[in-house]
Short mmCIF file of C-alpha atoms in Angstrom, two decimals:
data_model
loop_
_atom_site.label_atom_id
_atom_site.label_comp_id
_atom_site.label_asym_id
_atom_site.label_seq_id
_atom_site.Cartn_x
_atom_site.Cartn_y
_atom_site.Cartn_z
CA MET M 86 1.53 -33.17 -13.12
CA ASP M 87 1.76 -29.24 -12.60
CA ARG M 88 -0.45 -28.94 -15.90
CA ILE M 89 -3.20 -31.35 -14.28
CA ALA M 90 -2.95 -29.51 -10.83
CA ARG M 91 -3.32 -26.04 -12.55
CA GLU M 92 -6.55 -27.47 -14.32
CA LEU M 93 -7.90 -28.84 -11.08
CA ARG M 94 -7.15 -25.62 -9.14
CA GLN M 95 -9.61 -23.61 -11.47
CA PRO M 96 -12.50 -22.31 -9.22
CA VAL M 97 -15.55 -24.49 -8.82
CA ARG M 98 -18.86 -22.84 -8.18
CA VAL M 99 -21.98 -24.54 -6.61
CA SER M 100 -25.41 -23.33 -6.34
CA SER M 101 -25.96 -20.14 -4.18
CA SER M 102 -29.05 -22.01 -3.11
CA LEU M 103 -26.73 -23.99 -0.94
CA ASP M 104 -26.35 -20.89 1.35
CA ASP M 105 -30.33 -20.94 1.93
CA ARG M 106 -30.26 -24.82 2.40
CA VAL M 107 -27.27 -24.62 5.00
CA MET M 108 -29.09 -21.69 6.73
CA SER M 109 -32.47 -23.58 6.82
CA ALA M 110 -30.84 -26.54 8.29
CA VAL M 111 -28.75 -24.53 11.12
CA ARG M 112 -32.00 -22.79 11.96
CA GLN M 113 -33.50 -26.02 13.17
CA VAL M 114 -30.30 -26.55 15.56
CA PRO M 115 -31.12 -24.73 18.94
CA PRO M 116 -29.27 -21.36 19.25
CA HIS M 117 -26.04 -21.62 20.92
CA ALA M 118 -26.88 -18.89 23.22
CA ARG M 119 -29.70 -21.21 24.62
CA ALA M 120 -27.34 -24.10 25.06
CA SER M 121 -27.03 -25.72 28.51
CA LEU M 122 -25.80 -23.49 31.55
CA TRP M 123 -22.91 -26.05 32.18
CA SER M 124 -21.85 -25.68 28.38
CA ARG M 125 -21.89 -22.07 28.59
CA LEU M 126 -19.79 -21.91 31.72
CA THR M 127 -17.33 -24.53 30.46
CA THR M 128 -16.67 -23.00 26.83
CA PRO M 129 -13.52 -20.95 26.57
CA ARG M 130 -14.24 -17.47 24.89
CA SER M 131 -12.55 -14.39 24.20
CA VAL M 132 -13.18 -11.15 26.17
CA MET M 133 -12.24 -7.68 24.88
CA VAL M 134 -11.97 -5.00 27.59
CA THR M 135 -10.74 -1.36 27.39
CA PRO M 136 -8.33 0.08 29.91
CA LEU M 137 -11.14 1.93 31.71
CA THR M 138 -12.94 -1.41 32.27
CA TRP M 139 -9.54 -2.90 33.73
CA GLY M 140 -9.51 0.31 36.08
CA VAL M 141 -13.24 -0.21 37.11
CA LEU M 142 -12.60 -3.82 37.72
CA ALA M 143 -9.59 -3.47 39.68
CA ALA M 144 -11.13 -0.82 41.83
CA SER M 145 -14.09 -3.01 42.44
CA LEU M 146 -12.07 -6.10 43.45
CA ALA M 147 -9.90 -3.84 46.05
CA LEU M 148 -13.11 -2.44 47.50
CA PHE M 149 -14.73 -6.09 47.70
CA ALA M 150 -11.31 -7.29 49.28
CA ALA M 151 -11.33 -4.39 51.68
CA LEU M 152 -14.91 -5.08 52.82
CA GLY M 153 -14.23 -8.82 53.07
CA ALA M 154 -11.28 -8.16 55.28
CA ALA M 155 -13.07 -5.86 57.52
CA HIS M 156 -16.00 -8.27 58.11
CA ALA M 157 -13.57 -10.91 58.59
CA TYR M 158 -11.77 -9.24 61.19
CA GLN M 159 -15.01 -8.23 62.89
CA ASP M 160 -16.30 -11.86 62.84
CA VAL M 161 -12.98 -13.23 64.27
CA HIS M 162 -13.06 -10.55 66.88
CA ARG M 163 -16.53 -11.32 67.88
CA ALA M 164 -15.99 -15.02 67.90
CA ALA M 165 -12.72 -14.81 69.93
CA ALA M 166 -14.18 -12.42 72.60
CA PRO M 167 -15.92 -15.20 74.74
CA ILE M 168 -12.74 -17.20 74.56
CA ALA M 169 -10.53 -14.27 75.39
CA LYS M 170 -12.66 -13.40 78.38
CA ALA M 171 -12.43 -17.09 79.80
CA LEU M 172 -8.70 -17.20 79.36
CA PHE M 173 -7.69 -13.74 80.56
CA PRO M 174 -10.31 -12.40 83.00
CA LYS M 175 -8.21 -9.36 83.53
CA ALA M 176 -8.78 -8.48 80.15
CA ASP M 177 -12.28 -7.62 80.72
CA THR M 178 -11.50 -4.69 82.91
CA PRO M 179 -11.36 -1.33 81.53
CA GLN M 180 -8.41 -0.60 79.35
CA ARG M 181 -5.75 1.82 80.65
CA ALA M 182 -4.85 4.66 78.72
CA GLN M 183 -1.32 6.22 78.13
CA ARG M 184 -0.46 9.76 77.26
CA VAL M 185 0.94 9.91 73.50
CA GLN M 186 2.51 12.85 71.92
CA PHE M 187 1.75 13.64 68.27
CA VAL M 188 3.92 15.94 66.22
CA LEU M 189 3.82 17.09 62.83
CA VAL M 190 5.87 19.61 61.01
CA ALA M 191 3.51 21.59 58.93
CA PRO M 192 4.82 25.23 58.43
CA ASP M 193 1.98 26.49 56.19
CA ALA M 194 -0.92 24.92 58.33
CA LYS M 195 -3.31 27.35 60.13
CA LYS M 196 -4.92 24.49 62.17
CA VAL M 197 -3.81 20.81 62.92
CA ALA M 198 -5.93 17.99 64.59
CA VAL M 199 -5.37 14.32 65.25
CA VAL M 200 -8.14 11.95 64.28
CA GLY M 201 -7.94 8.26 65.04
CA ASP M 202 -10.21 5.36 66.12
CA PHE M 203 -9.55 6.26 69.70
CA ASN M 204 -11.60 9.66 69.27
CA GLY M 205 -14.12 8.52 66.65
CA TRP M 206 -12.19 10.18 63.81
CA ASP M 207 -13.66 13.58 65.06
CA ALA M 208 -11.27 16.36 63.84
CA SER M 209 -13.04 18.62 66.40
CA HIS M 210 -12.32 16.68 69.46
CA ALA M 211 -10.98 19.16 72.11
CA ALA M 212 -8.39 16.97 73.42
CA PHE M 213 -6.68 16.19 70.16
CA GLN M 214 -6.31 19.85 68.72
CA ALA M 215 -2.53 20.41 68.11
CA LYS M 216 -0.88 23.70 69.10
CA HIS M 217 1.86 25.51 67.06
CA ARG M 218 5.01 25.15 68.97
CA GLY M 219 7.12 27.40 66.61
CA GLY M 220 8.99 26.62 63.45
CA GLY M 221 6.08 25.01 61.87
CA VAL M 222 6.07 22.25 64.60
CA TRP M 223 2.51 21.41 65.89
CA SER M 224 2.02 18.85 68.73
CA VAL M 225 -0.62 17.68 71.15
CA THR M 226 -0.38 15.25 73.97
CA ALA M 227 -3.51 13.11 74.72
CA PRO M 228 -4.55 9.98 76.45
CA VAL M 229 -4.97 7.12 74.06
CA PRO M 230 -5.98 3.53 75.30
CA VAL M 231 -3.74 0.71 75.49
CA GLY M 232 -3.72 -1.29 72.15
CA HIS M 233 -3.28 -0.97 68.44
CA HIS M 234 -4.73 2.24 66.66
CA ARG M 235 -4.99 3.96 63.36
CA TYR M 236 -4.82 7.59 63.23
CA SER M 237 -3.99 10.75 61.18
CA PHE M 238 -3.57 14.46 61.16
CA VAL M 239 -6.01 16.68 59.61
CA VAL M 240 -4.53 20.03 58.48
CA ASP M 241 -6.67 23.14 58.16
CA ASP M 242 -9.98 20.94 58.35
CA SER M 243 -9.49 19.37 54.83
CA VAL M 244 -6.13 17.55 54.35
CA TRP M 245 -5.32 14.40 55.84
CA VAL M 246 -1.78 13.83 56.36
CA ALA M 247 -0.28 10.53 57.70
CA ASP M 248 2.26 10.88 60.51
CA PRO M 249 5.62 10.88 58.44
CA THR M 250 7.48 9.19 61.43
CA ALA M 251 5.04 6.18 61.98
CA PRO M 252 4.41 3.17 60.00
CA ARG M 253 1.75 3.42 57.72
CA ALA M 254 -1.66 1.37 58.42
CA VAL M 255 -2.38 -1.29 55.98
CA ASP M 256 -5.99 -0.31 56.02
CA ASN M 257 -6.41 3.25 54.61
CA ASP M 258 -10.01 3.48 54.63
CA PHE M 259 -10.25 3.70 51.04
CA GLY M 260 -8.08 6.52 50.15
CA MET M 261 -7.34 8.54 53.47
CA PRO M 262 -3.60 7.98 54.64
CA ASN M 263 -3.61 6.44 57.99
CA SER M 264 -0.61 5.62 60.55
CA ALA M 265 -0.45 2.91 62.91
CA LEU M 266 0.15 3.25 66.51
CA VAL M 267 0.70 0.87 69.29
CA VAL M 268 0.05 1.84 72.87
CA PRO M 269 1.78 -0.48 75.11
CA ASN M 270 0.27 -1.59 78.49
CA PRO M 271 2.20 0.10 81.37
CA GLU M 272 2.49 -3.05 83.27
CA MET P 124 -19.85 -8.24 8.96
CA GLU P 125 -18.40 -9.00 5.45
CA GLY P 126 -14.76 -7.87 6.86
CA SER P 127 -14.97 -9.40 10.15
CA SER P 128 -12.43 -12.19 11.05
CA ASP P 129 -13.59 -15.74 11.44
CA ALA P 130 -13.30 -15.53 14.91
CA VAL P 131 -15.53 -12.39 15.48
CA ILE P 132 -18.27 -13.93 13.50
CA VAL P 133 -18.16 -17.28 15.48
CA ALA P 134 -18.38 -15.40 18.63
CA ARG P 135 -21.58 -13.62 17.46
CA VAL P 136 -22.84 -16.93 16.24
CA LEU P 137 -22.14 -18.40 19.67
CA ARG P 138 -24.11 -15.56 21.37
CA GLY P 139 -27.16 -16.39 19.46
CA ASP P 140 -26.86 -14.67 16.17
CA VAL P 141 -27.71 -17.41 13.84
CA GLU P 142 -27.80 -15.52 10.63
CA ALA P 143 -24.20 -14.28 11.00
CA TYR P 144 -23.27 -17.82 10.19
CA ARG P 145 -24.28 -17.12 6.58
CA THR P 146 -21.23 -14.82 6.14
CA LEU P 147 -19.01 -18.03 7.06
CA VAL P 148 -20.95 -20.28 4.66
CA GLU P 149 -20.58 -17.56 1.84
CA ARG P 150 -16.97 -17.12 2.48
CA TYR P 151 -15.91 -20.82 2.21
CA ARG P 152 -18.81 -22.29 -0.09
CA ASP P 153 -16.83 -22.03 -3.28
CA GLN P 154 -13.44 -22.51 -1.64
CA TYR P 155 -14.31 -25.86 -0.36
CA ALA P 156 -16.60 -27.06 -3.26
CA ARG P 157 -13.42 -27.36 -5.40
CA TYR P 158 -12.39 -30.16 -3.29
CA ALA P 159 -15.68 -31.75 -2.61
CA VAL P 160 -16.40 -31.78 -6.34
CA HIS P 161 -13.02 -33.39 -7.26
CA MET P 162 -13.07 -35.70 -4.44
CA LEU P 163 -16.80 -36.98 -4.99
CA GLY P 164 -16.94 -36.59 -8.70
CA ASN P 165 -20.19 -34.94 -8.93
CA ARG P 166 -21.77 -31.66 -7.85
CA GLU P 167 -24.70 -33.21 -6.19
CA ASP P 168 -22.83 -35.34 -3.84
CA ALA P 169 -20.34 -32.44 -3.34
CA GLU P 170 -23.17 -29.90 -2.47
CA GLU P 171 -24.68 -32.67 0.04
CA ALA P 172 -21.32 -33.00 1.67
CA LEU P 173 -20.99 -29.26 1.83
CA GLN P 174 -24.27 -28.73 3.44
CA ASP P 175 -23.52 -31.57 5.91
CA ALA P 176 -20.21 -30.24 6.89
CA PHE P 177 -21.42 -26.60 7.43
CA THR P 178 -24.40 -27.92 9.47
CA ARG P 179 -22.05 -30.23 11.58
CA ALA P 180 -19.69 -27.24 12.17
CA TYR P 181 -22.46 -24.92 13.16
CA ARG P 182 -23.63 -27.62 15.60
CA SER P 183 -20.22 -28.19 17.23
CA LEU P 184 -19.15 -24.48 16.95
CA ALA P 185 -18.81 -24.37 20.60
CA ARG P 186 -16.02 -26.95 20.43
CA CYS P 187 -14.01 -25.10 17.85
CA GLU P 188 -10.91 -24.52 19.91
CA ASP P 189 -9.36 -21.71 17.63
CA PRO P 190 -12.10 -19.78 16.09
CA GLU P 191 -9.34 -17.93 14.13
CA ARG P 192 -8.55 -21.03 12.23
CA PHE P 193 -12.45 -21.79 11.61
CA SER P 194 -11.51 -22.72 7.87
CA ALA P 195 -9.13 -25.42 8.70
CA TRP P 196 -11.35 -26.92 11.15
CA LEU P 197 -14.34 -26.74 8.67
CA PHE P 198 -11.97 -28.34 6.13
CA ARG P 199 -11.25 -31.18 8.49
CA ILE P 200 -15.05 -31.83 8.68
CA LEU P 201 -15.54 -31.55 5.12
CA VAL P 202 -12.63 -34.00 4.43
CA ASN P 203 -14.25 -36.42 6.76
CA ARG P 204 -17.81 -36.04 5.18
CA CYS P 205 -16.21 -36.71 1.72
CA ARG P 206 -14.74 -39.85 2.94
CA THR P 207 -18.04 -41.09 4.55
CA MET P 208 -19.98 -40.23 1.32
CA GLY P 209 -17.26 -41.77 -0.95
CA ALA P 210 -17.42 -44.89 1.01
CA ARG P 211 -21.30 -45.01 0.68
CA ARG P 212 -20.94 -44.19 -2.92
CA GLY P 213 -18.64 -47.22 -3.29
CA ARG P 214 -21.27 -49.44 -1.85
CA ARG P 215 -23.90 -48.10 -4.15
CA ALA P 216 -21.41 -48.77 -7.11
CA ARG P 217 -22.63 -45.90 -9.00
CA THR P 218 -21.03 -44.52 -12.13
CA PHE P 219 -19.98 -40.80 -11.52
CA VAL P 220 -19.83 -38.04 -14.14
CA VAL P 221 -17.97 -34.97 -12.94
CA ASP P 222 -19.88 -32.04 -14.30
CA GLU P 223 -22.85 -32.75 -16.36
CA SER P 224 -22.58 -29.48 -18.52
CA ALA P 225 -18.89 -30.06 -19.21
CA LEU P 226 -19.60 -33.71 -20.35
CA THR P 227 -22.32 -32.63 -22.61
CA SER P 228 -20.25 -30.29 -24.38
CA ALA P 229 -17.02 -32.41 -24.26
CA ALA P 230 -19.11 -35.08 -26.18
CA VAL P 231 -18.73 -32.87 -29.37
CA ASP P 232 -15.49 -31.42 -28.88
CA HIS P 233 -12.21 -32.49 -30.41
CA PRO P 234 -9.84 -34.41 -27.70
CA ALA P 235 -7.54 -31.79 -27.84
CA ASP P 236 -9.90 -29.06 -26.77
CA GLY P 237 -9.72 -27.83 -23.36
CA ASN P 238 -13.02 -29.36 -22.08
CA ALA P 239 -12.07 -32.65 -23.37
CA TRP P 240 -8.65 -32.63 -21.58
CA ARG P 241 -10.44 -31.54 -18.58
CA GLU P 242 -12.82 -34.27 -18.76
CA GLU P 243 -9.97 -36.74 -19.12
CA ILE P 244 -8.52 -35.50 -15.87
CA ASP P 245 -11.67 -35.77 -13.99
CA ARG P 246 -12.17 -39.32 -15.35
CA ALA P 247 -8.41 -40.50 -14.37
CA LEU P 248 -8.95 -38.61 -10.99
CA GLN P 249 -12.03 -40.80 -10.23
CA ARG P 250 -10.38 -43.86 -11.01
CA LEU P 251 -7.59 -43.35 -8.35
CA ARG P 252 -8.10 -45.17 -5.00
CA PRO P 253 -10.05 -42.61 -2.77
CA GLU P 254 -7.08 -42.37 -0.13
CA GLN P 255 -4.62 -41.73 -2.97
CA ARG P 256 -7.21 -39.10 -4.75
CA GLU P 257 -7.65 -37.33 -1.35
CA ALA P 258 -3.73 -37.03 -0.86
CA PHE P 259 -3.27 -35.85 -4.28
CA LEU P 260 -5.96 -33.22 -4.14
CA LEU P 261 -4.64 -31.91 -0.78
CA LYS P 262 -1.00 -31.75 -2.01
CA TYR P 263 -1.45 -30.70 -5.63
CA VAL P 264 -4.77 -28.83 -5.64
CA GLU P 265 -5.27 -27.40 -2.09
CA GLU P 266 -1.32 -27.09 -1.96
CA LEU P 267 -1.18 -28.02 1.80
CA GLY P 268 2.04 -29.30 3.42
CA TYR P 269 2.61 -32.65 4.42
CA ASP P 270 2.60 -31.76 8.09
CA GLU P 271 -0.83 -30.00 7.66
CA MET P 272 -1.98 -33.00 5.61
CA SER P 273 -1.04 -35.25 8.37
CA ARG P 274 -2.81 -33.23 11.01
CA LEU P 275 -5.95 -32.79 8.71
CA THR P 276 -6.12 -36.59 7.72
CA GLY P 277 -4.55 -38.25 10.81
CA VAL P 278 -2.40 -40.12 8.32
CA GLY P 279 1.45 -40.26 8.84
CA VAL P 280 3.62 -38.24 6.61
CA SER P 281 5.58 -41.05 5.07
CA ALA P 282 2.03 -42.67 4.12
CA LEU P 283 0.72 -39.65 2.73
CA LYS P 284 4.02 -39.13 0.42
CA MET P 285 3.64 -42.68 -0.73
CA ARG P 286 -0.17 -42.20 -1.65
CA VAL P 287 0.74 -38.84 -3.59
CA MET P 288 3.70 -40.55 -5.36
CA ARG P 289 1.10 -43.50 -6.38
CA ALA P 290 -1.63 -41.21 -7.41
CA CYS P 291 0.78 -39.32 -9.66
CA ASP P 292 1.94 -42.30 -11.25
CA ARG P 293 -1.59 -43.73 -11.78
CA LEU P 294 -2.72 -40.34 -13.25
CA ARG P 295 0.27 -40.08 -15.75
CA GLU P 296 -0.56 -44.04 -16.69
CA LEU P 297 -4.21 -43.31 -17.18
CA LEU P 298 -3.76 -39.97 -19.06
CA SER P 299 -0.98 -41.29 -21.40
CA GLU P 300 -3.29 -44.40 -22.22
CA VAL P 301 -5.91 -41.76 -23.38
CA HIS P 302 -3.48 -40.05 -25.53
CA SER P 303 -1.84 -42.91 -27.05
CA ALA P 304 -5.49 -44.30 -27.82
#
């Protein structure tokens, strides 16, 4: 039986014109790339990506998620405002402010300022310029409205430093370190 | 393109590069011609089955679940085409000759000559029942395992073993008749 099998395993060649006939036949078939949108969407395929592509993709997704969250927050805030106004008329009155002391130890700093959503992230705001108290300790006490805030220190007009004694804010404005601050209502 | 894997070529074809398919045709044409010629008994029908299999594979390429195993998928299509053509041939009740050129030379050779021996094998092969011939070729010529044969043909392993055994018995019987004659 092995002798028979060996004989039958000999190569068999067919006419090379078969290739042309096959290619002629397949050219009559609509090209795959022009297949229906549905079949293209539902057909699994392999995708090769470089590490750089992954990085760009991840950064894009993070940016997209952050923008989406910001928009969602604004939308919810806008939609909830009339309801809150109806339920809590007192909330419509101007918010009160509390004096808050900000402290940063920065021995090598020449200048320290506090920026946050309460001063328009303005590093030149006069009320939020810290003074050197000695020993590398910088501090400033300034009025901050009641509520939740994000803030940071700006050292020498260039380096953003989150407050090491405060919790880190979730939204870091795409790279700048921010801290979270809650100013309670004095009542 | 020559050294590219089947999966890479399949991906190119699916992106619309029709001509890339020629590489797959050249790659598997002769390899699978052997099975088709032995199964159908003549080159004309074998080439028709091959062309049909390649064309059907192209048309269904997007449904090839594992492009790395394109060759196995194509072979399954070819096996089915050979079955269909074999059944059609049976209805036409044609008499087949394996290879016209081999037959012509065999007619003047001594029976002990290699061509004559090959001719007797081919004749005996064509006298097997189609399902026995298919099982024998897959096992002894294409050298597939029974599990792979079962996946390919949709027939259970036990049934395939029985078909191979009967094919071997019948081939021995037919070829010993020739030698004793």
